[in-house]
Amino acid sequence: DVVMTQTPPSLSVAIGQSVSISCKSSQSLVYSDGKTYLHWLLQSPGRSPKRLIYQVSNLGSGVPDRFSGTGSQKDFTLKISRVEAEDLGVYYCAQTTHFPHTFGAGTKLELK
Amino acid sequence: QVTLKESGPGILQPSQTLSLTCSFSGFSLSTSGICVSWIRQPSGKGLEWLATICWEDSKGYNPSLKNRLTISKDTSNNQAFLKITSVDTADTAIYYCARFLYYSSYDFDYWGQGVMVTVSS
């Protein structure tokens, strides 16, 4: 299975601060079609996961543009500019390039 | 508006079979490129993909549980199902169903609220 390693496990931030979360995969996530199926989700407290970014850098519907995703091959980053209170929760990266689909362990974003 | 909602038994005993239902609206499982997946999350832990079924009835299973999983669908009633045989306390988790887009983003774009399942004697 592809292992997804997220760092840091947790982050303490102040509102308005910018933060980055890293996700590294044990194998390249580039599929034979040339696309990279690395995605980011947010699970707010007590809620189900919600799609944020798909295929490395594409914002999901309704996701504010203070979220951005970059990366390639095995190394990916989610950046949140100007954190707002509604951004708090656990962020997961997920890969669907390989079977079985796998998720990172999550990065918990908390208020400082 | 896409919505999904999971339902299940709540609690069951070890060795029993877990049956879960995902009822959805706003899309059809007969539409080309549409799939429904099951993912679970033990309390306080991360996410584990279990299975996916697609519009043309193709299915994918997580090999770690493959022999115990059966995914199916009822297109007419907008439902997908998951059965897990021989459950154990390790199967205690919140179970989510999610829509999976096969042809476009190849990801889980909408999730249900989840259903808690407890395996206990």
Coordinates of C-alpha atoms in Angstrom, one line a residue:
Chain A
D1 CA 0.0 0.0 0.0
V2 CA 1.1 3.6 -0.6
V3 CA 2.0 5.2 2.7
M4 CA 1.0 8.9 3.0
T5 CA 3.1 10.7 5.6
Q6 CA 1.8 14.1 6.8
T7 CA 3.7 16.6 8.8
P8 CA 3.4 18.2 11.3
P9 CA 0.8 16.1 13.2
S10 CA -0.5 19.3 14.7
L11 CA -0.3 23.0 14.3
S12 CA -1.2 25.8 16.6
V13 CA -2.0 29.0 14.7
A14 CA -3.3 32.5 15.2
I15 CA -6.1 33.8 13.1
G16 CA -4.7 35.6 10.1
Q17 CA -1.5 33.6 10.1
S18 CA -0.4 31.5 7.1
V19 CA 0.4 27.8 7.5
S20 CA 1.7 24.9 5.4
I21 CA 1.1 21.2 5.7
S22 CA 3.3 18.6 4.1
C23 CA 2.3 15.3 2.6
K24 CA 4.8 12.8 1.3
S25 CA 4.0 9.5 -0.4
S26 CA 6.0 6.3 -0.5
Q27 CA 5.5 6.0 -4.3
S28 CA 5.1 8.5 -7.1
L29 CA 1.5 9.5 -7.5
V30 CA 1.7 10.2 -11.2
Y31 CA -0.7 7.8 -13.0
S32 CA -0.1 6.4 -16.5
D33 CA -2.3 9.1 -17.9
G34 CA 0.1 11.7 -16.7
K35 CA -2.2 13.0 -14.0
T36 CA -1.5 13.1 -10.2
Y37 CA -4.4 12.0 -8.0
L38 CA -3.4 13.6 -4.8
H39 CA -6.2 15.4 -2.9
W40 CA -6.8 17.3 0.3
L41 CA -9.8 17.1 2.7
L42 CA -10.8 19.0 5.9
Q43 CA -12.6 17.4 8.7
S44 CA -14.0 20.1 11.0
P45 CA -14.7 19.1 14.6
G46 CA -17.7 16.7 14.8
R47 CA -18.2 16.7 11.1
S48 CA -17.6 14.4 8.1
P49 CA -14.6 15.1 5.8
K50 CA -15.1 17.7 3.1
R51 CA -13.2 18.0 -0.2
L52 CA -10.8 21.0 -0.4
I53 CA -8.5 20.3 -3.3
Y54 CA -8.3 17.6 -5.9
Q55 CA -5.5 16.6 -8.2
V56 CA -2.8 18.6 -6.3
S57 CA -4.0 22.1 -7.0
N58 CA -7.7 22.3 -8.1
L59 CA -10.0 24.0 -5.6
G60 CA -13.2 22.2 -4.8
S61 CA -16.5 24.0 -5.3
G62 CA -17.0 26.8 -2.8
V63 CA -13.5 26.5 -1.3
P64 CA -12.0 29.9 -0.7
D65 CA -8.9 30.8 -2.6
R66 CA -6.8 31.3 0.6
F67 CA -6.3 27.5 0.2
S68 CA -3.7 26.4 -2.3
G69 CA -2.0 23.1 -3.2
T70 CA 1.3 22.4 -4.8
G71 CA 3.7 19.5 -5.4
S72 CA 4.6 16.7 -7.7
Q73 CA 5.6 13.1 -7.7
K74 CA 5.9 12.2 -4.0
D75 CA 6.0 15.6 -2.3
F76 CA 3.0 17.8 -1.8
T77 CA 2.0 20.9 0.2
L78 CA -1.2 22.5 1.3
K79 CA -1.0 26.2 2.2
I80 CA -3.6 28.2 4.0
S81 CA -3.1 31.9 3.8
R82 CA -4.8 34.1 6.4
V83 CA -6.3 31.3 8.6
E84 CA -9.8 31.9 9.7
A85 CA -11.7 30.3 12.6
E86 CA -13.7 28.1 10.2
D87 CA -10.4 26.5 9.0
L88 CA -9.8 24.7 12.2
G89 CA -10.0 20.9 12.2
V90 CA -8.0 17.9 10.8
Y91 CA -6.5 18.1 7.3
Y92 CA -6.0 14.8 5.4
C93 CA -4.2 14.1 2.2
A94 CA -5.4 11.2 0.1
Q95 CA -4.2 9.4 -3.0
T96 CA -6.3 7.6 -5.5
T97 CA -3.6 6.9 -8.0
H98 CA -2.9 3.4 -6.6
F99 CA -5.1 0.7 -5.1
P100 CA -6.0 0.6 -2.3
H101 CA -6.7 4.3 -2.0
T102 CA -5.0 5.6 1.1
F103 CA -5.0 8.6 3.4
G104 CA -2.5 10.4 5.5
A105 CA -2.8 10.3 9.3
G106 CA -4.0 13.9 9.4
T107 CA -2.7 17.3 10.6
K108 CA -4.7 18.9 13.3
L109 CA -5.0 22.7 13.0
E110 CA -5.8 24.4 16.3
L111 CA -6.1 28.0 17.6
K112 CA -3.1 29.4 19.4
Chain B
Q1 CA -27.8 19.3 -4.5
V2 CA -25.8 16.2 -3.7
T3 CA -26.5 14.5 -0.4
L4 CA -25.6 11.1 1.0
K5 CA -26.7 9.5 4.2
E6 CA -25.6 6.3 5.8
S7 CA -27.6 3.9 8.0
G8 CA -26.7 0.8 9.9
P9 CA -27.5 -1.3 13.0
G10 CA -25.7 0.8 15.5
I11 CA -24.4 -2.1 17.6
L12 CA -23.7 -5.7 16.8
Q13 CA -21.8 -8.7 18.3
P14 CA -18.5 -10.2 17.2
S15 CA -18.8 -12.7 14.3
Q16 CA -22.0 -11.1 13.0
T17 CA -22.4 -9.6 9.6
L18 CA -22.6 -5.8 9.3
S19 CA -25.0 -4.4 6.8
L20 CA -24.8 -0.7 5.8
T21 CA -26.9 1.4 3.5
C22 CA -26.0 4.6 1.7
S23 CA -29.0 6.6 0.5
F24 CA -28.2 9.4 -1.8
S25 CA -29.8 12.1 -3.9
G26 CA -28.7 14.7 -6.5
F27 CA -27.1 12.1 -8.7
S28 CA -27.6 8.6 -10.1
L29 CA -25.4 5.6 -9.9
S30 CA -26.5 4.8 -13.5
T31 CA -24.8 7.9 -14.8
S32 CA -21.5 7.3 -16.6
G33 CA -18.5 8.2 -14.4
I34 CA -20.3 8.0 -11.1
C35 CA -19.3 5.7 -8.2
V36 CA -20.0 5.4 -4.5
S37 CA -17.3 4.5 -2.0
W38 CA -17.2 3.4 1.6
I39 CA -14.6 4.7 4.0
R40 CA -14.4 4.2 7.7
Q41 CA -12.8 6.0 10.7
P42 CA -12.2 4.4 14.1
S43 CA -12.8 6.8 16.9
G44 CA -10.0 9.4 17.1
K45 CA -8.1 7.8 14.2
G46 CA -7.6 8.3 10.5
L47 CA -9.5 7.3 7.4
E48 CA -9.5 3.9 5.7
W49 CA -10.9 3.3 2.2
L50 CA -13.0 0.1 2.1
A51 CA -14.7 -0.4 -1.3
T52 CA -16.1 1.4 -4.4
I53 CA -18.8 0.5 -6.8
C54 CA -19.3 2.3 -10.1
W55 CA -22.1 2.9 -12.6
E56 CA -21.3 -0.1 -14.8
D57 CA -21.1 -2.3 -11.7
S58 CA -17.4 -2.6 -11.5
K59 CA -16.2 -3.0 -7.9
G60 CA -12.9 -2.4 -6.0
Y61 CA -12.1 -3.6 -2.5
N62 CA -9.3 -2.9 0.0
P63 CA -7.2 -6.1 0.0
S64 CA -6.8 -5.9 3.7
L65 CA -10.5 -6.7 4.1
K66 CA -11.4 -8.1 0.7
N67 CA -12.6 -11.5 1.7
R68 CA -15.0 -9.9 4.2
L69 CA -16.5 -7.1 2.0
T70 CA -19.3 -7.1 -0.4
I71 CA -20.4 -3.9 -2.1
S72 CA -23.6 -3.6 -4.1
K73 CA -26.1 -1.1 -5.4
D74 CA -29.8 -0.5 -6.1
T75 CA -29.8 2.1 -8.9
S76 CA -33.6 2.4 -9.0
N77 CA -33.7 3.5 -5.3
N78 CA -30.5 5.5 -5.2
Q79 CA -28.8 3.3 -2.7
A80 CA -25.5 1.6 -2.2
F81 CA -24.7 -1.1 0.3
L82 CA -21.8 -2.6 2.1
K83 CA -21.7 -5.9 4.0
I84 CA -18.8 -6.9 6.3
T85 CA -18.8 -10.5 7.5
S86 CA -17.3 -11.8 10.7
V87 CA -17.0 -8.5 12.5
D88 CA -14.6 -7.9 15.4
T89 CA -14.1 -5.1 17.8
A90 CA -11.6 -3.7 15.4
D91 CA -14.5 -2.9 13.0
T92 CA -15.9 -0.4 15.5
A93 CA -15.8 2.9 13.6
I94 CA -17.8 5.7 11.9
Y95 CA -18.6 4.5 8.4
Y96 CA -19.0 7.0 5.6
C97 CA -20.2 6.7 2.1
A98 CA -18.9 9.2 -0.5
R99 CA -19.5 10.0 -4.1
F100 CA -16.4 9.2 -6.3
L101 CA -16.0 10.8 -9.6
Y102 CA -14.4 8.3 -12.0
Y103 CA -13.9 10.4 -15.2
S104 CA -13.2 13.9 -13.9
S105 CA -11.4 14.4 -10.6
Y106 CA -11.1 10.8 -9.6
D107 CA -11.7 11.7 -6.0
F108 CA -14.4 11.8 -3.3
D109 CA -16.3 15.0 -3.8
Y110 CA -19.2 14.6 -1.4
W111 CA -19.4 12.7 1.9
G112 CA -22.3 11.6 4.0
Q113 CA -22.6 12.5 7.7
G114 CA -21.4 9.0 8.8
V115 CA -22.9 6.3 10.9
M116 CA -21.4 5.0 14.1
V117 CA -21.1 1.2 14.3
T118 CA -20.0 -0.5 17.6
V119 CA -19.0 -4.2 17.7
S120 CA -19.3 -5.4 21.3
S121 CA -20.3 -8.6 23.1

